[in-house]
PDB file of C-alpha atoms in Angstrom:
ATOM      1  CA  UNK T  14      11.179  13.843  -1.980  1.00  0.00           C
ATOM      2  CA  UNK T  15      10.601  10.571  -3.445  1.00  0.00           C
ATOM      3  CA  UNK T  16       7.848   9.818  -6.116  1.00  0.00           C
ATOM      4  CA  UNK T  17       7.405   6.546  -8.558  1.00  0.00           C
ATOM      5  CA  UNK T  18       5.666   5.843 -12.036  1.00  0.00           C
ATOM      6  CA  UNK T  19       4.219   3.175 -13.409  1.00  0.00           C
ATOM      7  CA  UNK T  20       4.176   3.742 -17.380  1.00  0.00           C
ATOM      8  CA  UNK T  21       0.462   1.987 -18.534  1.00  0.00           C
ATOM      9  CA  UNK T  22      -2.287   2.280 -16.275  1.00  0.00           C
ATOM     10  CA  UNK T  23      -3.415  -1.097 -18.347  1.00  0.00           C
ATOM     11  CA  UNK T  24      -1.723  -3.667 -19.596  1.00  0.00           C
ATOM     12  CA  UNK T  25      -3.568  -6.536 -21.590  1.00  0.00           C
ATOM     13  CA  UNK T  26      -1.508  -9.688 -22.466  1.00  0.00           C
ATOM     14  CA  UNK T  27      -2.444 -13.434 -23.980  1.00  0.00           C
ATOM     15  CA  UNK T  28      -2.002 -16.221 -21.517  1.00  0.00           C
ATOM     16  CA  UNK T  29       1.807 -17.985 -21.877  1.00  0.00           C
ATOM     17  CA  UNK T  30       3.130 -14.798 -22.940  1.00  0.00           C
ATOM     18  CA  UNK T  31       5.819 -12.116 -21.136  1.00  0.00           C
ATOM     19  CA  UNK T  32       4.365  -9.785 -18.889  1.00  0.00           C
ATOM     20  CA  UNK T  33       6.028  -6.681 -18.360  1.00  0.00           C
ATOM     21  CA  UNK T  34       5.214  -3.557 -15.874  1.00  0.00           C
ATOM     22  CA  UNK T  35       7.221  -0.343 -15.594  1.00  0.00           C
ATOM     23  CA  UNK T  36       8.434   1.327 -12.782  1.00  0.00           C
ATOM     24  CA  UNK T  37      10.903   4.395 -12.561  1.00  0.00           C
ATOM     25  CA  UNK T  38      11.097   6.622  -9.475  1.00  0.00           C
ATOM     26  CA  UNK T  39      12.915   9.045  -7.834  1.00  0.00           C
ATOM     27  CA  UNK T  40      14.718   9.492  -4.682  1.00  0.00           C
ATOM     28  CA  UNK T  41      17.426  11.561  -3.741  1.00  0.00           C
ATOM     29  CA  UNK T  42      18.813   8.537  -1.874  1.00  0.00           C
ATOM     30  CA  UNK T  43      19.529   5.054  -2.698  1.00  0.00           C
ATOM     31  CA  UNK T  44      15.994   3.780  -2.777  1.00  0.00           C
ATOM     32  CA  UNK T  45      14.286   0.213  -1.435  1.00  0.00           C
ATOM     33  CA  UNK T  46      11.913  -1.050  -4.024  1.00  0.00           C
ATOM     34  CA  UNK T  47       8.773  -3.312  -3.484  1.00  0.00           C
ATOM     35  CA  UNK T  48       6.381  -4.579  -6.058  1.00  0.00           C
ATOM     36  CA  UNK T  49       2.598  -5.202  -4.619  1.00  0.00           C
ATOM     37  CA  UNK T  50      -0.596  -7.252  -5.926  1.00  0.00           C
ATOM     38  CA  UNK T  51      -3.870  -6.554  -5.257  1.00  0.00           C
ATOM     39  CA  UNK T  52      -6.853  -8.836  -6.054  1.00  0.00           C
ATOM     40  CA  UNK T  53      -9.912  -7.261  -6.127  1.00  0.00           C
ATOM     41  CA  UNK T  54     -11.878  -6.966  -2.369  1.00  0.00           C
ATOM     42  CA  UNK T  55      -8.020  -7.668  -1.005  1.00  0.00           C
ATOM     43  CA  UNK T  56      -5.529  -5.438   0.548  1.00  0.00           C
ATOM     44  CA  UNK T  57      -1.810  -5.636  -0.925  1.00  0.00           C
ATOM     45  CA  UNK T  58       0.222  -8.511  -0.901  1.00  0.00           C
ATOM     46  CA  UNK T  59       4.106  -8.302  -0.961  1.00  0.00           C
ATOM     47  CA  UNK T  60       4.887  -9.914  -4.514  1.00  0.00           C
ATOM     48  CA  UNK T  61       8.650  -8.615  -4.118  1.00  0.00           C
ATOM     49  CA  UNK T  62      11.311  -6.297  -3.114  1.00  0.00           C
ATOM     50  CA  UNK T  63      14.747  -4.929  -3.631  1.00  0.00           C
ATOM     51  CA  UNK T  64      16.712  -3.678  -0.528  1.00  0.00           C
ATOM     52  CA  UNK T  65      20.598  -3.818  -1.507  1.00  0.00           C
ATOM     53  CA  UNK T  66      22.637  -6.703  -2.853  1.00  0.00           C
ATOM     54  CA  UNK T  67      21.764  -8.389  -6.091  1.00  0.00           C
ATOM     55  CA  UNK T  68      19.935  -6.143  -8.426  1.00  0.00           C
ATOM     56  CA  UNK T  69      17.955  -8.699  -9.900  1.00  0.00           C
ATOM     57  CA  UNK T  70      15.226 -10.054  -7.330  1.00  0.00           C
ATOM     58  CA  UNK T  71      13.315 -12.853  -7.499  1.00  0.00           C
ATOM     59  CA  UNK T  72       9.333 -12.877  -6.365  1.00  0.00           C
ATOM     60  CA  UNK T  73       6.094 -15.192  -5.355  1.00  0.00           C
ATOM     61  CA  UNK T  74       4.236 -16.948  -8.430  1.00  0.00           C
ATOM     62  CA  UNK T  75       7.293 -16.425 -10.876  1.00  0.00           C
ATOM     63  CA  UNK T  76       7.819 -12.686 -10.794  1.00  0.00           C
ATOM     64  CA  UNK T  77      10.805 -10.828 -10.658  1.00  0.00           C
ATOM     65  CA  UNK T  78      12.185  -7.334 -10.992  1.00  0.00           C
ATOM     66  CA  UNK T  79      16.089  -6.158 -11.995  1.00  0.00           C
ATOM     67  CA  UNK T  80      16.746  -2.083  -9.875  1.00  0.00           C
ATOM     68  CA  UNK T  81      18.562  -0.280 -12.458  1.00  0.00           C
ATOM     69  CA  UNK T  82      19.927   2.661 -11.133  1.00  0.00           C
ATOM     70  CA  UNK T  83      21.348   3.842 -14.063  1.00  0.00           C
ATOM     71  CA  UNK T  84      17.610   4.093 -15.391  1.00  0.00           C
ATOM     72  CA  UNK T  85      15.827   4.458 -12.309  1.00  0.00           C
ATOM     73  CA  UNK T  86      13.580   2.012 -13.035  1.00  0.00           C
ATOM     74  CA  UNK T  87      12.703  -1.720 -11.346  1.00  0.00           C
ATOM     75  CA  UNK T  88      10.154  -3.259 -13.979  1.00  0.00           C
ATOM     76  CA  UNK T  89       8.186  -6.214 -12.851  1.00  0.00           C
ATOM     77  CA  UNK T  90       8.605  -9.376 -15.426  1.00  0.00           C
ATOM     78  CA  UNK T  91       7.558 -12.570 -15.807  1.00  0.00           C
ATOM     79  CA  UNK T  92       8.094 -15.290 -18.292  1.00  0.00           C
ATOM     80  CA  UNK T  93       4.791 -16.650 -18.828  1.00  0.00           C
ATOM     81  CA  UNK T  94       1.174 -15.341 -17.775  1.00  0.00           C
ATOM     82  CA  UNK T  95      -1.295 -16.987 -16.666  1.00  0.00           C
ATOM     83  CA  UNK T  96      -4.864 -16.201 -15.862  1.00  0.00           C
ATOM     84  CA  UNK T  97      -4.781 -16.106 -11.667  1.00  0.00           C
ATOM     85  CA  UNK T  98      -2.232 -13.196 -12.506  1.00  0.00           C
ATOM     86  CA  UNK T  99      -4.921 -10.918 -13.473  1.00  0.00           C
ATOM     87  CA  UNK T 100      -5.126  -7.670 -11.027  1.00  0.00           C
ATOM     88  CA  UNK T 101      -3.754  -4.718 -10.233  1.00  0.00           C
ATOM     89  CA  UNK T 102       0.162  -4.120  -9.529  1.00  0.00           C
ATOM     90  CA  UNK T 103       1.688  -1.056  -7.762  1.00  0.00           C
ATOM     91  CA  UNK T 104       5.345  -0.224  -7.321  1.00  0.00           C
ATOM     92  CA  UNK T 105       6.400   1.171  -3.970  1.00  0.00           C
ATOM     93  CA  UNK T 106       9.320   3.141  -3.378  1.00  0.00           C
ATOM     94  CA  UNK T 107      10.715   3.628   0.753  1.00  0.00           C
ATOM     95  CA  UNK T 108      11.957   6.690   2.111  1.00  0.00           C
ATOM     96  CA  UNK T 109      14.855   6.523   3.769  1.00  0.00           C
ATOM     97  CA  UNK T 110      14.845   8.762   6.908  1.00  0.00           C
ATOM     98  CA  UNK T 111      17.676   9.257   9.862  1.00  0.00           C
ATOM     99  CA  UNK T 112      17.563   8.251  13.406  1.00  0.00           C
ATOM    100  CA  UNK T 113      14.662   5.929  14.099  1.00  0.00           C
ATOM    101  CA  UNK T 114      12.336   6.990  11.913  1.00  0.00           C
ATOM    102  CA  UNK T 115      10.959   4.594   9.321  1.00  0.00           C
ATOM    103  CA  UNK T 116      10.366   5.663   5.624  1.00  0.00           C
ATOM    104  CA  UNK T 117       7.217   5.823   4.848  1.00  0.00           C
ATOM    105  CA  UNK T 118       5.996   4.062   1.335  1.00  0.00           C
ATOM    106  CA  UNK T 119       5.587   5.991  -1.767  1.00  0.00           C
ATOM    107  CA  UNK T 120       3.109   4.154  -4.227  1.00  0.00           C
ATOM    108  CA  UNK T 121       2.643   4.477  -7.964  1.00  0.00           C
ATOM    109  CA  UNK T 122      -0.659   4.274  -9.660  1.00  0.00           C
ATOM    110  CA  UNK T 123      -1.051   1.335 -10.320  1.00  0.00           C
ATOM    111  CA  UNK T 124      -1.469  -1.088 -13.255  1.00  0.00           C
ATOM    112  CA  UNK T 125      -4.354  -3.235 -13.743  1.00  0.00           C
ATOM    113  CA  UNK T 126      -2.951  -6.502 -15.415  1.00  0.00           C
ATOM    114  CA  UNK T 127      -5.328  -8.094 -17.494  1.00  0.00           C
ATOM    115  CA  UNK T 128      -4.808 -11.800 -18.952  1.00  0.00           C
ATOM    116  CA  UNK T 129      -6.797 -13.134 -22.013  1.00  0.00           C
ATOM    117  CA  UNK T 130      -7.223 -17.055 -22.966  1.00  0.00           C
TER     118      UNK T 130
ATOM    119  CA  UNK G   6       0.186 -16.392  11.660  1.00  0.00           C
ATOM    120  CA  UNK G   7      -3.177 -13.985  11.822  1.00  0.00           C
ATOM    121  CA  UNK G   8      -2.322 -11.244   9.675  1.00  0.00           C
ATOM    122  CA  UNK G   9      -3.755  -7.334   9.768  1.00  0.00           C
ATOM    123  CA  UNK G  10      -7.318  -7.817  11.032  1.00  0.00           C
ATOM    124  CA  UNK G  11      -9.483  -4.618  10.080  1.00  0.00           C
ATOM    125  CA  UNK G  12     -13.475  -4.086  10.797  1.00  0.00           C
ATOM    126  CA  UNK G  13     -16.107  -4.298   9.414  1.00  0.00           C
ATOM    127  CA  UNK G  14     -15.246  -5.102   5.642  1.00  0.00           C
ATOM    128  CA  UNK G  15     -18.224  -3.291   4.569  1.00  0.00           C
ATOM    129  CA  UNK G  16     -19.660   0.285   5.997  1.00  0.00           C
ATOM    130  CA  UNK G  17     -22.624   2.063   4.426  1.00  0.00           C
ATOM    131  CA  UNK G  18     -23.896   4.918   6.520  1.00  0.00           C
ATOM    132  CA  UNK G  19     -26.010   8.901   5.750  1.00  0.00           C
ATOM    133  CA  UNK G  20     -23.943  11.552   5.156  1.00  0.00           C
ATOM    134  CA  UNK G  21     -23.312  12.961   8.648  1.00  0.00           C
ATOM    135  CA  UNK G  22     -23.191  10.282  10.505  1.00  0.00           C
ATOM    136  CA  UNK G  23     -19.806   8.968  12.494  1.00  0.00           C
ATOM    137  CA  UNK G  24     -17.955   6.343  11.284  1.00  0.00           C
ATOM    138  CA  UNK G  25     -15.447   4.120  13.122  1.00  0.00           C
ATOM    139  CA  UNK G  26     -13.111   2.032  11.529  1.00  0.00           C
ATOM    140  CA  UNK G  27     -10.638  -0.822  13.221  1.00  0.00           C
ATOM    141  CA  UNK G  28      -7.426  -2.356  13.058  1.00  0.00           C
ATOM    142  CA  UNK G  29      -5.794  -5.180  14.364  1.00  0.00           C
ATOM    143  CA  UNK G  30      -1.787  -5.342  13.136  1.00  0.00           C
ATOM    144  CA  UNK G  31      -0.027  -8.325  13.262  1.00  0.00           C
ATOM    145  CA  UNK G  32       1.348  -9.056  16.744  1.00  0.00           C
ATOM    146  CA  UNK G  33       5.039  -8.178  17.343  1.00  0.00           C
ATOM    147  CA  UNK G  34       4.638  -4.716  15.048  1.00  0.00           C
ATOM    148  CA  UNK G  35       5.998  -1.868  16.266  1.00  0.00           C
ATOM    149  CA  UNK G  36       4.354   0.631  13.263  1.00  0.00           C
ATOM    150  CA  UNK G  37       0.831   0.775  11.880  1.00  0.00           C
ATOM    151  CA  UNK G  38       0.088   2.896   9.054  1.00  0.00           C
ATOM    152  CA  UNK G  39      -3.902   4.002   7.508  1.00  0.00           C
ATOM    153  CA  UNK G  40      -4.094   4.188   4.033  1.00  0.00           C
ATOM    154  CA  UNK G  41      -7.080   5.509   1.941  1.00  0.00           C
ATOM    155  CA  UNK G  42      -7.311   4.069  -1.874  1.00  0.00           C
ATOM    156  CA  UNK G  43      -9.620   5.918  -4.251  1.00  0.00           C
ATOM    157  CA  UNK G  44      -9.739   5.470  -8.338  1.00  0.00           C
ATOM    158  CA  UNK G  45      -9.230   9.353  -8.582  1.00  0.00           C
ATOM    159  CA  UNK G  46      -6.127   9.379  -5.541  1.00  0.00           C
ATOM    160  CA  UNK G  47      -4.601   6.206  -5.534  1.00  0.00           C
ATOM    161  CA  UNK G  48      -3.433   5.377  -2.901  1.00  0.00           C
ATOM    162  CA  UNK G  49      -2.885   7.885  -0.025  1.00  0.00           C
ATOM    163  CA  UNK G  50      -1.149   7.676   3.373  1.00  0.00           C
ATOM    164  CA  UNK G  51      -3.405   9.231   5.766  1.00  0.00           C
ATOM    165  CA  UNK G  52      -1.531   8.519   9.421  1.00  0.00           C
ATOM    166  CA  UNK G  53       1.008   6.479  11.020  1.00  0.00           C
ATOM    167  CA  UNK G  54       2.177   5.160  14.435  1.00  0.00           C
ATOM    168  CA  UNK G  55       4.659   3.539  16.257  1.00  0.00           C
ATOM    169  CA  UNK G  56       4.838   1.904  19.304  1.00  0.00           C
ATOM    170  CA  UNK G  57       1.279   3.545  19.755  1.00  0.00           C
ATOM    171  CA  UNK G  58       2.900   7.187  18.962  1.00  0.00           C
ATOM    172  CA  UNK G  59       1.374   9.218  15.908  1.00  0.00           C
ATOM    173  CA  UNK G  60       4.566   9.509  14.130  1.00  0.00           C
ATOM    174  CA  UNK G  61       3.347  11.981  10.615  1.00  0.00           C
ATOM    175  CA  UNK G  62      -0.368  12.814  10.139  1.00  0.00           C
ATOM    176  CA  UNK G  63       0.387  14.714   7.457  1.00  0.00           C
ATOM    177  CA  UNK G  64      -1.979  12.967   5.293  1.00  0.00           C
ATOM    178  CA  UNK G  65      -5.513  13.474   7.649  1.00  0.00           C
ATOM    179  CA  UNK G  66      -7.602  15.057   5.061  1.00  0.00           C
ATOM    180  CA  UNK G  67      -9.002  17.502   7.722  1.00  0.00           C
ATOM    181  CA  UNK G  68     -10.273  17.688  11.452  1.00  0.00           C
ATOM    182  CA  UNK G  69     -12.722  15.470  10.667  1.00  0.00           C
ATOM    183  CA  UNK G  70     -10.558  12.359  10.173  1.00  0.00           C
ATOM    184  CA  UNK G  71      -8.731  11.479  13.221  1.00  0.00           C
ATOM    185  CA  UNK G  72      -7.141   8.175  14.577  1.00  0.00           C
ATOM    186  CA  UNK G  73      -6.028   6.620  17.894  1.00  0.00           C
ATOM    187  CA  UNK G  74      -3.834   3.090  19.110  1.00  0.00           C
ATOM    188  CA  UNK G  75      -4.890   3.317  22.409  1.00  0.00           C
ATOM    189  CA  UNK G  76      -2.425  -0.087  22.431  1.00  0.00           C
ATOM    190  CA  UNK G  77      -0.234  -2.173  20.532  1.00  0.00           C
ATOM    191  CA  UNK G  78      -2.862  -4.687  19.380  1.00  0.00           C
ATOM    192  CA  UNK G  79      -5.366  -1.798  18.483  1.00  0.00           C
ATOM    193  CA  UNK G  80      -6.333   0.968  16.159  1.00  0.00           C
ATOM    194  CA  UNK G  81      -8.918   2.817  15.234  1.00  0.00           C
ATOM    195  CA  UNK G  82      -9.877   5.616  12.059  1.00  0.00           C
ATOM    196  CA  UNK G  83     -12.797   7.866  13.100  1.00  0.00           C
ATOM    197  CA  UNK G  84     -14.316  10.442  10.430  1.00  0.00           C
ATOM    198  CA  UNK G  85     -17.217  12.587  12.027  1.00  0.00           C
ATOM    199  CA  UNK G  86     -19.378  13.727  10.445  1.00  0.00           C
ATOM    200  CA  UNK G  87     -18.437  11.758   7.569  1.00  0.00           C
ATOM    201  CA  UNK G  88     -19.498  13.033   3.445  1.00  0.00           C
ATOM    202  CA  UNK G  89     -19.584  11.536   0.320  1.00  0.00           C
ATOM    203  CA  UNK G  90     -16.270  12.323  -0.100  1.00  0.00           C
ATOM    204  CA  UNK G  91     -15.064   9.988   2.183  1.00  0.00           C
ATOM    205  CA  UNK G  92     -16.543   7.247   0.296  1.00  0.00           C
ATOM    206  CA  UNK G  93     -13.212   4.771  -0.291  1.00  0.00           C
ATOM    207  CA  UNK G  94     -11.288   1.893   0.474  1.00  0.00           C
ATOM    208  CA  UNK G  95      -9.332   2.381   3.681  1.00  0.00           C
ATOM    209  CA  UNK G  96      -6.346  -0.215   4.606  1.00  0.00           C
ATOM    210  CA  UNK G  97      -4.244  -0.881   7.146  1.00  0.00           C
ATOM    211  CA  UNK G  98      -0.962  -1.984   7.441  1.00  0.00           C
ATOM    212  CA  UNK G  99       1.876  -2.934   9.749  1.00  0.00           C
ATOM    213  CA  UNK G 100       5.562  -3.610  10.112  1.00  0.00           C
ATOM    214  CA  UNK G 101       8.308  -3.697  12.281  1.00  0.00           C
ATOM    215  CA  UNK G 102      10.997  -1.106  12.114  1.00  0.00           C
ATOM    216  CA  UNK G 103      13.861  -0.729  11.150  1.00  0.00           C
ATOM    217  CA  UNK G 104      15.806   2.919  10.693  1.00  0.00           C
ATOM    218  CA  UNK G 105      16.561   2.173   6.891  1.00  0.00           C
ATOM    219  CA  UNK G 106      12.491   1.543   6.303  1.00  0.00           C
ATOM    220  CA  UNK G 107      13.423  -1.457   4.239  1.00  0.00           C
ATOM    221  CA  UNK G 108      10.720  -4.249   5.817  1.00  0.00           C
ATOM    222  CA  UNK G 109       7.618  -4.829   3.855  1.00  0.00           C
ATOM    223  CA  UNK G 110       4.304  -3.294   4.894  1.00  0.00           C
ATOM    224  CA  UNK G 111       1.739  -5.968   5.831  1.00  0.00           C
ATOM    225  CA  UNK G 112      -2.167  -5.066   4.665  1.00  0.00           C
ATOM    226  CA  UNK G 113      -5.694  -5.746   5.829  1.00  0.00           C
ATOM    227  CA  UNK G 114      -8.589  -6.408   3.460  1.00  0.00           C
ATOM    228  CA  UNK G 115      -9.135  -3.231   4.148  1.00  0.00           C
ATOM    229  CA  UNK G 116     -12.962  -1.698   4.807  1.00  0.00           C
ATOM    230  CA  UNK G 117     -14.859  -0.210   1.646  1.00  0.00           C
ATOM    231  CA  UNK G 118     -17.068   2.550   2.875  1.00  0.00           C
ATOM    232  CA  UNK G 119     -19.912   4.127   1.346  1.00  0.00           C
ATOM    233  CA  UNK G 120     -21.177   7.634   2.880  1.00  0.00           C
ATOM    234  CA  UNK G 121     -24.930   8.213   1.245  1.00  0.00           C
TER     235      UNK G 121
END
């Protein structure tokens, strides 16, 4: 069974300065990683996602995540915030499943980013 | 490209009565997945398809929820009689496949119901 946490159902942060969301999750498999945004009356939009290769991956609008397996964790960062990145984030871990069956996405809570002048 | 298409964007019906939602994926997807997002739940994976085939509907609440792609361009999630606690955001979403799962779901706006 898989399962993911995001640490801080809130996080409140000044405009210019580092934003930082937690993830850790479980799988009893090497996992594939995706990082959504939702903006309120949307649905989710891919921001970023970690499949195999380099372990630090590189998103839309400046974001980026490093998969540490070692911590089981792939926290969401980016340098500077600014006020259009205000909304909610959820971490997404897939399932991976034999034959032709596709793994199914496991979401964490969410965290509602919230970015003051 | 069109992305996931879902209808309407805003239900409000009396406790009782049957709803119908609907889903367009994006053309070319082979898997189509319903989602239901509530502030208590999250978000919760209710059903999912491919190629038109209910794959796990593991996640139906109970026999009043059920859902149908009668085709690939086409899906529908059908609660009767519906209750208050249906009231949520439901989404869809589609992909293409792929046996390690590792291709990002695409999502509608999704369809914020209200049962009175």
């Amino acid at each position: 069974a898989q399962s993911v946490t995001q640490l801080g159902s809130h996080v409140s942060v000044s405009e210019g300065a580092l934003v930082l969301l937690r993830c850790n999750y479980s799988s009893s498999v090497p996992p594939y990683l995706f990082w959504y945004v939702q903006y309120p009356n949307q649905g989710l939009q891919l921001l970023l996602k970690y499949t195999t290769g380099a372990t630090l991956v590189k998103g839309i609008n400046g974001f980026e995540a490093e998969f540490k397996k070692s911590e089981t964790s792939f926290h969401l960062t980016k340098p500077s915030a600014h006020m259009s990145d205000a909304a909610e984030y959820f971490c997404a871990v897939s399932e991976h499943a034999g034959g032709t069956s596709y793994g199914k996405l496991t979401f964490g809570q969410g965290t509602i980013l919230t970015v003051h002048p | 490209d069109a992305g996931v298409i879902q209808s309407p964007r805003h239900e409000v019906t009396e406790m009782g009565q049957e709803v119908t939602l609907r889903c367009k994926p994006i053309s070319g997807h082979d898997y189509l997945f319903w989602y239901r997002q509530t502030m208590m739940r999250g978000l919760e994976l209710l059903i999912y398809f491919n190629n038109n085939v209910p794959i796990d509907d593991s996640g139906m609440p109970e026999d009043r929820f059920s859902a149908k792609m009668p085709n690939a361009s086409f899906s529908t999630l059908k609660i009767q009689p519906s209750e208050p606690r249906d009231s949520a955001v439901y989404f869809c979403a589609s992909t293409t496949g792929t046996p390690r799962g590792n291709q990002p779901q695409h999502f509608g706006d999704g369809t914020r119901l209200s049962i009175l």
